[in-house]
């Protein structure tokens, strides 16, 4: 699978998982808080900081009834109009540059999710190194083409999309010039439950679309994300906040700094553990083979004695004949005197 280069960092199976901290609307309309989120994400070890670029007017209509109002009683945003929600959550465009500058000072990769074509034009003036298409926009083919035409790496979240819809999205991206594509398995519920995440889709999606695949994870904790690494995920995206108790549009399903730090560390451990198909002792195991079992003389025997369960035993350490020969050597004569505690070998036995 082709690796993706982002400055000095590479994304791919041969590299540690690429961890993205998603700020979304967790800045709670405070630039000071937004910059603190960048600082804490960097200290936690996240490799990239992602924001969202839109205005309420580019997302929906300013209406407060019917399908423009969230009536789902289980939704985190029930009772709000879409327009008011996006007004509350949006990141002012004049904040983008200071947020990106702060991330770069920490060595993080800053980028964004544009939600319409004007956002792409704006982000191009800031020279973002990559783009993300959100799950709810993965059917927005004109937007995907616009982003792909920049020639920059493109991440697409796959929440809700059918195979047919993903095929359309991937084809649109590639035909418009995208050479570096990552699909993120995503369940578009907030929060998502582990049993509704279906990360077995990750290797299937990788083989189907011949590109890198990762996880945009809305579950609580790090278990699902770490498990996805074993299935080949190369990118993990998680919403991030300073403290869930502070509230905010996405705070309820966002990670706190210590959780992000654990994700970075444990996902890299999971990746390191994958290794390769391997049998037999590893290099580091070689010194432990001495403590495997083997056949030993357990009572003093004299030349001509017969080996029986009373004078040989399979014990540790492993200097004698392998245990698989135990039944074969029973009943054989020894050809010299042997003391108890001696490892058995073929040269001691009558042929």
PDB file of N, CA and C in Angstrom, residues 211-304:
ATOM      1  N   UNK A 211      -6.679   1.433  -1.225  1.00  0.00           N
ATOM      2  CA  UNK A 211      -6.122   2.636  -0.623  1.00  0.00           C
ATOM      3  C   UNK A 211      -5.976   2.396   0.869  1.00  0.00           C
ATOM      4  N   UNK A 212      -5.294   3.305   1.533  1.00  0.00           N
ATOM      5  CA  UNK A 212      -5.186   3.202   2.981  1.00  0.00           C
ATOM      6  C   UNK A 212      -6.545   3.446   3.630  1.00  0.00           C
ATOM      7  N   UNK A 213      -6.762   2.762   4.754  1.00  0.00           N
ATOM      8  CA  UNK A 213      -8.028   2.893   5.478  1.00  0.00           C
ATOM      9  C   UNK A 213      -7.717   3.116   6.953  1.00  0.00           C
ATOM     10  N   UNK A 214      -8.514   3.961   7.589  1.00  0.00           N
ATOM     11  CA  UNK A 214      -8.368   4.204   9.012  1.00  0.00           C
ATOM     12  C   UNK A 214      -9.724   4.242   9.687  1.00  0.00           C
ATOM     13  N   UNK A 215      -9.808   4.939  10.811  1.00  0.00           N
ATOM     14  CA  UNK A 215     -11.034   4.963  11.604  1.00  0.00           C
ATOM     15  C   UNK A 215     -11.296   6.370  12.118  1.00  0.00           C
ATOM     16  N   UNK A 216     -12.481   6.877  11.838  1.00  0.00           N
ATOM     17  CA  UNK A 216     -12.975   8.086  12.496  1.00  0.00           C
ATOM     18  C   UNK A 216     -13.892   7.595  13.601  1.00  0.00           C
ATOM     19  N   UNK A 217     -13.435   7.708  14.834  1.00  0.00           N
ATOM     20  CA  UNK A 217     -14.029   6.963  15.937  1.00  0.00           C
ATOM     21  C   UNK A 217     -14.818   7.864  16.877  1.00  0.00           C
ATOM     22  N   UNK A 218     -16.114   7.571  17.002  1.00  0.00           N
ATOM     23  CA  UNK A 218     -16.961   8.333  17.915  1.00  0.00           C
ATOM     24  C   UNK A 218     -17.336   7.533  19.162  1.00  0.00           C
ATOM     25  N   UNK A 219     -16.687   6.385  19.371  1.00  0.00           N
ATOM     26  CA  UNK A 219     -16.962   5.613  20.584  1.00  0.00           C
ATOM     27  C   UNK A 219     -16.207   6.233  21.754  1.00  0.00           C
ATOM     28  N   UNK A 220     -16.614   5.878  22.959  1.00  0.00           N
ATOM     29  CA  UNK A 220     -15.901   6.348  24.147  1.00  0.00           C
ATOM     30  C   UNK A 220     -14.708   5.430  24.405  1.00  0.00           C
ATOM     31  N   UNK A 221     -13.653   5.979  24.977  1.00  0.00           N
ATOM     32  CA  UNK A 221     -12.484   5.171  25.288  1.00  0.00           C
ATOM     33  C   UNK A 221     -11.593   4.951  24.082  1.00  0.00           C
ATOM     34  N   UNK A 222     -10.601   4.056  24.238  1.00  0.00           N
ATOM     35  CA  UNK A 222      -9.623   3.822  23.176  1.00  0.00           C
ATOM     36  C   UNK A 222      -9.665   2.402  22.627  1.00  0.00           C
ATOM     37  N   UNK A 223     -10.506   1.544  23.203  1.00  0.00           N
ATOM     38  CA  UNK A 223     -10.486   0.127  22.819  1.00  0.00           C
ATOM     39  C   UNK A 223     -10.758  -0.112  21.352  1.00  0.00           C
ATOM     40  N   UNK A 224     -11.776   0.533  20.815  1.00  0.00           N
ATOM     41  CA  UNK A 224     -12.134   0.321  19.410  1.00  0.00           C
ATOM     42  C   UNK A 224     -11.014   0.808  18.495  1.00  0.00           C
ATOM     43  N   UNK A 225     -10.472   1.981  18.814  1.00  0.00           N
ATOM     44  CA  UNK A 225      -9.411   2.534  17.976  1.00  0.00           C
ATOM     45  C   UNK A 225      -8.172   1.640  17.974  1.00  0.00           C
ATOM     46  N   UNK A 226      -7.774   1.160  19.139  1.00  0.00           N
ATOM     47  CA  UNK A 226      -6.598   0.286  19.216  1.00  0.00           C
ATOM     48  C   UNK A 226      -6.852  -1.022  18.459  1.00  0.00           C
ATOM     49  N   UNK A 227      -8.057  -1.564  18.592  1.00  0.00           N
ATOM     50  CA  UNK A 227      -8.387  -2.796  17.872  1.00  0.00           C
ATOM     51  C   UNK A 227      -8.307  -2.593  16.367  1.00  0.00           C
ATOM     52  N   UNK A 228      -8.656  -1.406  15.901  1.00  0.00           N
ATOM     53  CA  UNK A 228      -8.641  -1.153  14.454  1.00  0.00           C
ATOM     54  C   UNK A 228      -7.229  -1.231  13.879  1.00  0.00           C
ATOM     55  N   UNK A 229      -6.232  -0.942  14.693  1.00  0.00           N
ATOM     56  CA  UNK A 229      -4.844  -1.017  14.225  1.00  0.00           C
ATOM     57  C   UNK A 229      -4.512  -2.448  13.802  1.00  0.00           C
ATOM     58  N   UNK A 230      -5.002  -3.416  14.569  1.00  0.00           N
ATOM     59  CA  UNK A 230      -4.743  -4.825  14.243  1.00  0.00           C
ATOM     60  C   UNK A 230      -5.392  -5.228  12.928  1.00  0.00           C
ATOM     61  N   UNK A 231      -6.389  -4.473  12.492  1.00  0.00           N
ATOM     62  CA  UNK A 231      -7.071  -4.763  11.237  1.00  0.00           C
ATOM     63  C   UNK A 231      -6.526  -3.936  10.082  1.00  0.00           C
ATOM     64  N   UNK A 232      -5.482  -3.174  10.338  1.00  0.00           N
ATOM     65  CA  UNK A 232      -4.815  -2.453   9.260  1.00  0.00           C
ATOM     66  C   UNK A 232      -5.058  -0.969   9.199  1.00  0.00           C
ATOM     67  N   UNK A 233      -5.748  -0.396  10.190  1.00  0.00           N
ATOM     68  CA  UNK A 233      -5.973   1.053  10.184  1.00  0.00           C
ATOM     69  C   UNK A 233      -4.643   1.787  10.297  1.00  0.00           C
ATOM     70  N   UNK A 234      -4.441   2.779   9.448  1.00  0.00           N
ATOM     71  CA  UNK A 234      -3.212   3.571   9.487  1.00  0.00           C
ATOM     72  C   UNK A 234      -3.452   4.977  10.027  1.00  0.00           C
ATOM     73  N   UNK A 235      -4.724   5.377  10.116  1.00  0.00           N
ATOM     74  CA  UNK A 235      -5.095   6.714  10.586  1.00  0.00           C
ATOM     75  C   UNK A 235      -6.217   6.574  11.608  1.00  0.00           C
ATOM     76  N   UNK A 236      -6.108   7.288  12.721  1.00  0.00           N
ATOM     77  CA  UNK A 236      -7.171   7.319  13.729  1.00  0.00           C
ATOM     78  C   UNK A 236      -7.545   8.784  13.976  1.00  0.00           C
ATOM     79  N   UNK A 237      -8.825   9.073  13.871  1.00  0.00           N
ATOM     80  CA  UNK A 237      -9.305  10.420  14.179  1.00  0.00           C
ATOM     81  C   UNK A 237     -10.255  10.350  15.372  1.00  0.00           C
ATOM     82  N   UNK A 238     -10.030  11.236  16.337  1.00  0.00           N
ATOM     83  CA  UNK A 238     -10.876  11.316  17.521  1.00  0.00           C
ATOM     84  C   UNK A 238     -11.166  12.780  17.851  1.00  0.00           C
ATOM     85  N   UNK A 239     -12.412  13.079  18.223  1.00  0.00           N
ATOM     86  CA  UNK A 239     -12.729  14.416  18.713  1.00  0.00           C
ATOM     87  C   UNK A 239     -11.986  14.659  20.027  1.00  0.00           C
ATOM     88  N   UNK A 240     -11.586  15.900  20.218  1.00  0.00           N
ATOM     89  CA  UNK A 240     -10.714  16.229  21.343  1.00  0.00           C
ATOM     90  C   UNK A 240     -11.198  17.497  22.030  1.00  0.00           C
ATOM     91  N   UNK A 241     -11.163  17.487  23.359  1.00  0.00           N
ATOM     92  CA  UNK A 241     -11.520  18.666  24.138  1.00  0.00           C
ATOM     93  C   UNK A 241     -10.637  18.742  25.369  1.00  0.00           C
ATOM     94  N   UNK A 242     -10.694  19.851  26.064  1.00  0.00           N
ATOM     95  CA  UNK A 242      -9.905  19.995  27.288  1.00  0.00           C
ATOM     96  C   UNK A 242     -10.530  19.212  28.432  1.00  0.00           C
ATOM     97  N   UNK A 243     -11.851  19.399  28.609  1.00  0.00           N
ATOM     98  CA  UNK A 243     -12.602  18.720  29.673  1.00  0.00           C
ATOM     99  C   UNK A 243     -14.040  18.557  29.180  1.00  0.00           C
ATOM    100  N   UNK A 244     -14.536  17.344  29.206  1.00  0.00           N
ATOM    101  CA  UNK A 244     -15.923  17.128  28.786  1.00  0.00           C
ATOM    102  C   UNK A 244     -16.891  17.929  29.650  1.00  0.00           C
ATOM    103  N   UNK A 245     -16.520  18.124  30.900  1.00  0.00           N
ATOM    104  CA  UNK A 245     -17.400  18.842  31.822  1.00  0.00           C
ATOM    105  C   UNK A 245     -17.599  20.302  31.422  1.00  0.00           C
ATOM    106  N   UNK A 246     -16.726  20.820  30.554  1.00  0.00           N
ATOM    107  CA  UNK A 246     -16.858  22.212  30.125  1.00  0.00           C
ATOM    108  C   UNK A 246     -18.025  22.400  29.165  1.00  0.00           C
ATOM    109  N   UNK A 247     -18.554  21.292  28.637  1.00  0.00           N
ATOM    110  CA  UNK A 247     -19.652  21.384  27.684  1.00  0.00           C
ATOM    111  C   UNK A 247     -19.174  21.796  26.303  1.00  0.00           C
ATOM    112  N   UNK A 248     -20.115  21.949  25.397  1.00  0.00           N
ATOM    113  CA  UNK A 248     -19.786  22.256  24.007  1.00  0.00           C
ATOM    114  C   UNK A 248     -20.504  21.293  23.097  1.00  0.00           C
ATOM    115  N   UNK A 249     -20.599  21.641  21.828  1.00  0.00           N
ATOM    116  CA  UNK A 249     -21.443  20.866  20.916  1.00  0.00           C
ATOM    117  C   UNK A 249     -21.007  19.408  20.779  1.00  0.00           C
ATOM    118  N   UNK A 250     -19.705  19.149  20.848  1.00  0.00           N
ATOM    119  CA  UNK A 250     -19.204  17.779  20.653  1.00  0.00           C
ATOM    120  C   UNK A 250     -18.491  17.227  21.875  1.00  0.00           C
ATOM    121  N   UNK A 251     -18.588  17.920  22.993  1.00  0.00           N
ATOM    122  CA  UNK A 251     -17.789  17.532  24.155  1.00  0.00           C
ATOM    123  C   UNK A 251     -18.143  16.155  24.693  1.00  0.00           C
ATOM    124  N   UNK A 252     -19.416  15.762  24.583  1.00  0.00           N
ATOM    125  CA  UNK A 252     -19.874  14.519  25.219  1.00  0.00           C
ATOM    126  C   UNK A 252     -19.153  13.291  24.696  1.00  0.00           C
ATOM    127  N   UNK A 253     -18.710  13.325  23.438  1.00  0.00           N
ATOM    128  CA  UNK A 253     -18.043  12.144  22.874  1.00  0.00           C
ATOM    129  C   UNK A 253     -16.591  12.452  22.489  1.00  0.00           C
ATOM    130  N   UNK A 254     -16.009  13.472  23.114  1.00  0.00           N
ATOM    131  CA  UNK A 254     -14.633  13.858  22.811  1.00  0.00           C
ATOM    132  C   UNK A 254     -13.662  13.337  23.868  1.00  0.00           C
ATOM    133  N   UNK A 255     -12.423  13.129  23.444  1.00  0.00           N
ATOM    134  CA  UNK A 255     -11.376  12.678  24.356  1.00  0.00           C
ATOM    135  C   UNK A 255     -10.796  13.840  25.130  1.00  0.00           C
ATOM    136  N   UNK A 256     -10.361  13.557  26.341  1.00  0.00           N
ATOM    137  CA  UNK A 256      -9.599  14.509  27.136  1.00  0.00           C
ATOM    138  C   UNK A 256      -8.108  14.219  26.955  1.00  0.00           C
ATOM    139  N   UNK A 257      -7.232  15.138  27.369  1.00  0.00           N
ATOM    140  CA  UNK A 257      -5.792  14.974  27.110  1.00  0.00           C
ATOM    141  C   UNK A 257      -5.179  13.651  27.549  1.00  0.00           C
ATOM    142  N   UNK A 258      -5.482  13.203  28.753  1.00  0.00           N
ATOM    143  CA  UNK A 258      -4.876  11.944  29.207  1.00  0.00           C
ATOM    144  C   UNK A 258      -5.355  10.758  28.375  1.00  0.00           C
ATOM    145  N   UNK A 259      -6.593  10.820  27.904  1.00  0.00           N
ATOM    146  CA  UNK A 259      -7.114   9.749  27.050  1.00  0.00           C
ATOM    147  C   UNK A 259      -6.434   9.768  25.684  1.00  0.00           C
ATOM    148  N   UNK A 260      -6.217  10.965  25.150  1.00  0.00           N
ATOM    149  CA  UNK A 260      -5.519  11.069  23.875  1.00  0.00           C
ATOM    150  C   UNK A 260      -4.095  10.546  23.999  1.00  0.00           C
ATOM    151  N   UNK A 261      -3.443  10.876  25.095  1.00  0.00           N
ATOM    152  CA  UNK A 261      -2.079  10.378  25.323  1.00  0.00           C
ATOM    153  C   UNK A 261      -2.073   8.852  25.352  1.00  0.00           C
ATOM    154  N   UNK A 262      -3.054   8.261  26.018  1.00  0.00           N
ATOM    155  CA  UNK A 262      -3.149   6.800  26.068  1.00  0.00           C
ATOM    156  C   UNK A 262      -3.396   6.225  24.680  1.00  0.00           C
ATOM    157  N   UNK A 263      -4.225   6.889  23.888  1.00  0.00           N
ATOM    158  CA  UNK A 263      -4.492   6.414  22.527  1.00  0.00           C
ATOM    159  C   UNK A 263      -3.221   6.425  21.686  1.00  0.00           C
ATOM    160  N   UNK A 264      -2.475   7.516  21.749  1.00  0.00           N
ATOM    161  CA  UNK A 264      -1.235   7.607  20.974  1.00  0.00           C
ATOM    162  C   UNK A 264      -0.277   6.485  21.366  1.00  0.00           C
ATOM    163  N   UNK A 265      -0.122   6.278  22.669  1.00  0.00           N
ATOM    164  CA  UNK A 265       0.827   5.264  23.144  1.00  0.00           C
ATOM    165  C   UNK A 265       0.361   3.852  22.821  1.00  0.00           C
ATOM    166  N   UNK A 266      -0.908   3.544  23.103  1.00  0.00           N
ATOM    167  CA  UNK A 266      -1.392   2.179  22.932  1.00  0.00           C
ATOM    168  C   UNK A 266      -1.578   1.808  21.466  1.00  0.00           C
ATOM    169  N   UNK A 267      -1.937   2.772  20.635  1.00  0.00           N
ATOM    170  CA  UNK A 267      -2.071   2.467  19.203  1.00  0.00           C
ATOM    171  C   UNK A 267      -0.703   2.167  18.599  1.00  0.00           C
ATOM    172  N   UNK A 268       0.324   2.865  19.077  1.00  0.00           N
ATOM    173  CA  UNK A 268       1.666   2.559  18.571  1.00  0.00           C
ATOM    174  C   UNK A 268       2.122   1.186  19.072  1.00  0.00           C
ATOM    175  N   UNK A 269       1.787   0.855  20.321  1.00  0.00           N
ATOM    176  CA  UNK A 269       2.114  -0.489  20.812  1.00  0.00           C
ATOM    177  C   UNK A 269       1.409  -1.556  19.974  1.00  0.00           C
ATOM    178  N   UNK A 270       0.153  -1.307  19.659  1.00  0.00           N
ATOM    179  CA  UNK A 270      -0.590  -2.268  18.834  1.00  0.00           C
ATOM    180  C   UNK A 270       0.072  -2.428  17.478  1.00  0.00           C
ATOM    181  N   UNK A 271       0.489  -1.317  16.885  1.00  0.00           N
ATOM    182  CA  UNK A 271       1.150  -1.363  15.576  1.00  0.00           C
ATOM    183  C   UNK A 271       2.479  -2.114  15.662  1.00  0.00           C
ATOM    184  N   UNK A 272       3.261  -1.836  16.697  1.00  0.00           N
ATOM    185  CA  UNK A 272       4.542  -2.523  16.867  1.00  0.00           C
ATOM    186  C   UNK A 272       4.358  -4.025  17.015  1.00  0.00           C
ATOM    187  N   UNK A 273       3.249  -4.423  17.645  1.00  0.00           N
ATOM    188  CA  UNK A 273       3.026  -5.848  17.900  1.00  0.00           C
ATOM    189  C   UNK A 273       2.664  -6.628  16.642  1.00  0.00           C
ATOM    190  N   UNK A 274       2.250  -5.938  15.579  1.00  0.00           N
ATOM    191  CA  UNK A 274       1.818  -6.654  14.370  1.00  0.00           C
ATOM    192  C   UNK A 274       2.960  -7.442  13.746  1.00  0.00           C
ATOM    193  N   UNK A 275       4.104  -6.809  13.588  1.00  0.00           N
ATOM    194  CA  UNK A 275       5.276  -7.507  13.060  1.00  0.00           C
ATOM    195  C   UNK A 275       5.005  -8.204  11.737  1.00  0.00           C
ATOM    196  N   UNK A 276       5.344  -9.488  11.696  1.00  0.00           N
ATOM    197  CA  UNK A 276       5.185 -10.297  10.484  1.00  0.00           C
ATOM    198  C   UNK A 276       4.782 -11.698  10.901  1.00  0.00           C
ATOM    199  N   UNK A 277       4.405 -12.520   9.932  1.00  0.00           N
ATOM    200  CA  UNK A 277       4.099 -13.921  10.238  1.00  0.00           C
ATOM    201  C   UNK A 277       5.391 -14.589  10.700  1.00  0.00           C
ATOM    202  N   UNK A 278       5.368 -15.159  11.891  1.00  0.00           N
ATOM    203  CA  UNK A 278       6.601 -15.678  12.477  1.00  0.00           C
ATOM    204  C   UNK A 278       6.312 -16.882  13.368  1.00  0.00           C
ATOM    205  N   UNK A 279       7.099 -17.953  13.192  1.00  0.00           N
ATOM    206  CA  UNK A 279       7.043 -19.131  14.053  1.00  0.00           C
ATOM    207  C   UNK A 279       8.435 -19.421  14.585  1.00  0.00           C
ATOM    208  N   UNK A 280       8.505 -20.187  15.663  1.00  0.00           N
ATOM    209  CA  UNK A 280       9.791 -20.499  16.263  1.00  0.00           C
ATOM    210  C   UNK A 280      10.252 -19.362  17.142  1.00  0.00           C
ATOM    211  N   UNK A 281      11.340 -19.583  17.873  1.00  0.00           N
ATOM    212  CA  UNK A 281      11.792 -18.553  18.817  1.00  0.00           C
ATOM    213  C   UNK A 281      12.282 -17.304  18.090  1.00  0.00           C
ATOM    214  N   UNK A 282      11.871 -16.161  18.582  1.00  0.00           N
ATOM    215  CA  UNK A 282      12.421 -14.923  18.066  1.00  0.00           C
ATOM    216  C   UNK A 282      13.832 -14.748  18.625  1.00  0.00           C
ATOM    217  N   UNK A 283      14.508 -13.724  18.132  1.00  0.00           N
ATOM    218  CA  UNK A 283      15.875 -13.486  18.587  1.00  0.00           C
ATOM    219  C   UNK A 283      15.908 -13.295  20.106  1.00  0.00           C
ATOM    220  N   UNK A 284      14.926 -12.553  20.612  1.00  0.00           N
ATOM    221  CA  UNK A 284      14.914 -12.283  22.047  1.00  0.00           C
ATOM    222  C   UNK A 284      14.461 -13.490  22.865  1.00  0.00           C
ATOM    223  N   UNK A 285      13.799 -14.447  22.219  1.00  0.00           N
ATOM    224  CA  UNK A 285      13.350 -15.647  22.929  1.00  0.00           C
ATOM    225  C   UNK A 285      14.435 -16.710  23.030  1.00  0.00           C
ATOM    226  N   UNK A 286      15.497 -16.588  22.221  1.00  0.00           N
ATOM    227  CA  UNK A 286      16.506 -17.643  22.155  1.00  0.00           C
ATOM    228  C   UNK A 286      17.018 -18.032  23.540  1.00  0.00           C
ATOM    229  N   UNK A 287      17.292 -17.036  24.371  1.00  0.00           N
ATOM    230  CA  UNK A 287      17.858 -17.338  25.688  1.00  0.00           C
ATOM    231  C   UNK A 287      16.862 -18.027  26.612  1.00  0.00           C
ATOM    232  N   UNK A 288      15.565 -17.981  26.249  1.00  0.00           N
ATOM    233  CA  UNK A 288      14.551 -18.622  27.087  1.00  0.00           C
ATOM    234  C   UNK A 288      14.334 -20.086  26.734  1.00  0.00           C
ATOM    235  N   UNK A 289      14.862 -20.546  25.584  1.00  0.00           N
ATOM    236  CA  UNK A 289      14.622 -21.936  25.174  1.00  0.00           C
ATOM    237  C   UNK A 289      15.236 -22.928  26.166  1.00  0.00           C
ATOM    238  N   UNK A 290      16.251 -22.500  26.898  1.00  0.00           N
ATOM    239  CA  UNK A 290      16.874 -23.387  27.879  1.00  0.00           C
ATOM    240  C   UNK A 290      15.888 -23.830  28.951  1.00  0.00           C
ATOM    241  N   UNK A 291      14.839 -23.033  29.155  1.00  0.00           N
ATOM    242  CA  UNK A 291      13.890 -23.353  30.224  1.00  0.00           C
ATOM    243  C   UNK A 291      12.683 -24.155  29.740  1.00  0.00           C
ATOM    244  N   UNK A 292      12.744 -24.629  28.488  1.00  0.00           N
ATOM    245  CA  UNK A 292      11.701 -25.558  28.035  1.00  0.00           C
ATOM    246  C   UNK A 292      11.977 -26.938  28.644  1.00  0.00           C
ATOM    247  N   UNK A 293      11.054 -27.841  28.473  1.00  0.00           N
ATOM    248  CA  UNK A 293      11.225 -29.186  29.054  1.00  0.00           C
ATOM    249  C   UNK A 293      12.057 -30.097  28.155  1.00  0.00           C
ATOM    250  N   UNK A 294      12.706 -31.061  28.807  1.00  0.00           N
ATOM    251  CA  UNK A 294      13.459 -32.099  28.089  1.00  0.00           C
ATOM    252  C   UNK A 294      13.584 -33.312  29.017  1.00  0.00           C
ATOM    253  N   UNK A 295      14.203 -34.361  28.516  1.00  0.00           N
ATOM    254  CA  UNK A 295      14.293 -35.613  29.282  1.00  0.00           C
ATOM    255  C   UNK A 295      15.581 -35.632  30.115  1.00  0.00           C
ATOM    256  N   UNK A 296      15.416 -35.889  31.410  1.00  0.00           N
ATOM    257  CA  UNK A 296      16.557 -35.945  32.338  1.00  0.00           C
ATOM    258  C   UNK A 296      16.573 -37.277  33.074  1.00  0.00           C
ATOM    259  N   UNK A 297      17.794 -37.707  33.433  1.00  0.00           N
ATOM    260  CA  UNK A 297      17.982 -38.830  34.351  1.00  0.00           C
ATOM    261  C   UNK A 297      17.642 -38.326  35.763  1.00  0.00           C
ATOM    262  N   UNK A 298      16.737 -39.017  36.438  1.00  0.00           N
ATOM    263  CA  UNK A 298      16.301 -38.534  37.756  1.00  0.00           C
ATOM    264  C   UNK A 298      16.831 -39.393  38.906  1.00  0.00           C
ATOM    265  N   UNK A 299      17.384 -40.588  38.599  1.00  0.00           N
ATOM    266  CA  UNK A 299      18.034 -41.431  39.607  1.00  0.00           C
ATOM    267  C   UNK A 299      19.336 -41.948  39.020  1.00  0.00           C
ATOM    268  N   UNK A 300      20.328 -42.184  39.880  1.00  0.00           N
ATOM    269  CA  UNK A 300      21.593 -42.736  39.390  1.00  0.00           C
ATOM    270  C   UNK A 300      21.345 -44.065  38.687  1.00  0.00           C
ATOM    271  N   UNK A 301      21.946 -44.234  37.493  1.00  0.00           N
ATOM    272  CA  UNK A 301      21.828 -45.515  36.774  1.00  0.00           C
ATOM    273  C   UNK A 301      23.235 -45.985  36.412  1.00  0.00           C
ATOM    274  N   UNK A 302      23.341 -47.335  36.261  1.00  0.00           N
ATOM    275  CA  UNK A 302      24.618 -47.929  35.882  1.00  0.00           C
ATOM    276  C   UNK A 302      24.527 -48.464  34.467  1.00  0.00           C
ATOM    277  N   UNK A 303      25.670 -48.662  33.859  1.00  0.00           N
ATOM    278  CA  UNK A 303      25.720 -49.204  32.507  1.00  0.00           C
ATOM    279  C   UNK A 303      24.936 -50.513  32.450  1.00  0.00           C
ATOM    280  N   UNK A 304      24.037 -50.653  31.486  1.00  0.00           N
ATOM    281  CA  UNK A 304      23.206 -51.838  31.330  1.00  0.00           C
ATOM    282  C   UNK A 304      21.823 -51.690  31.922  1.00  0.00           C
TER     283      UNK A 304
END
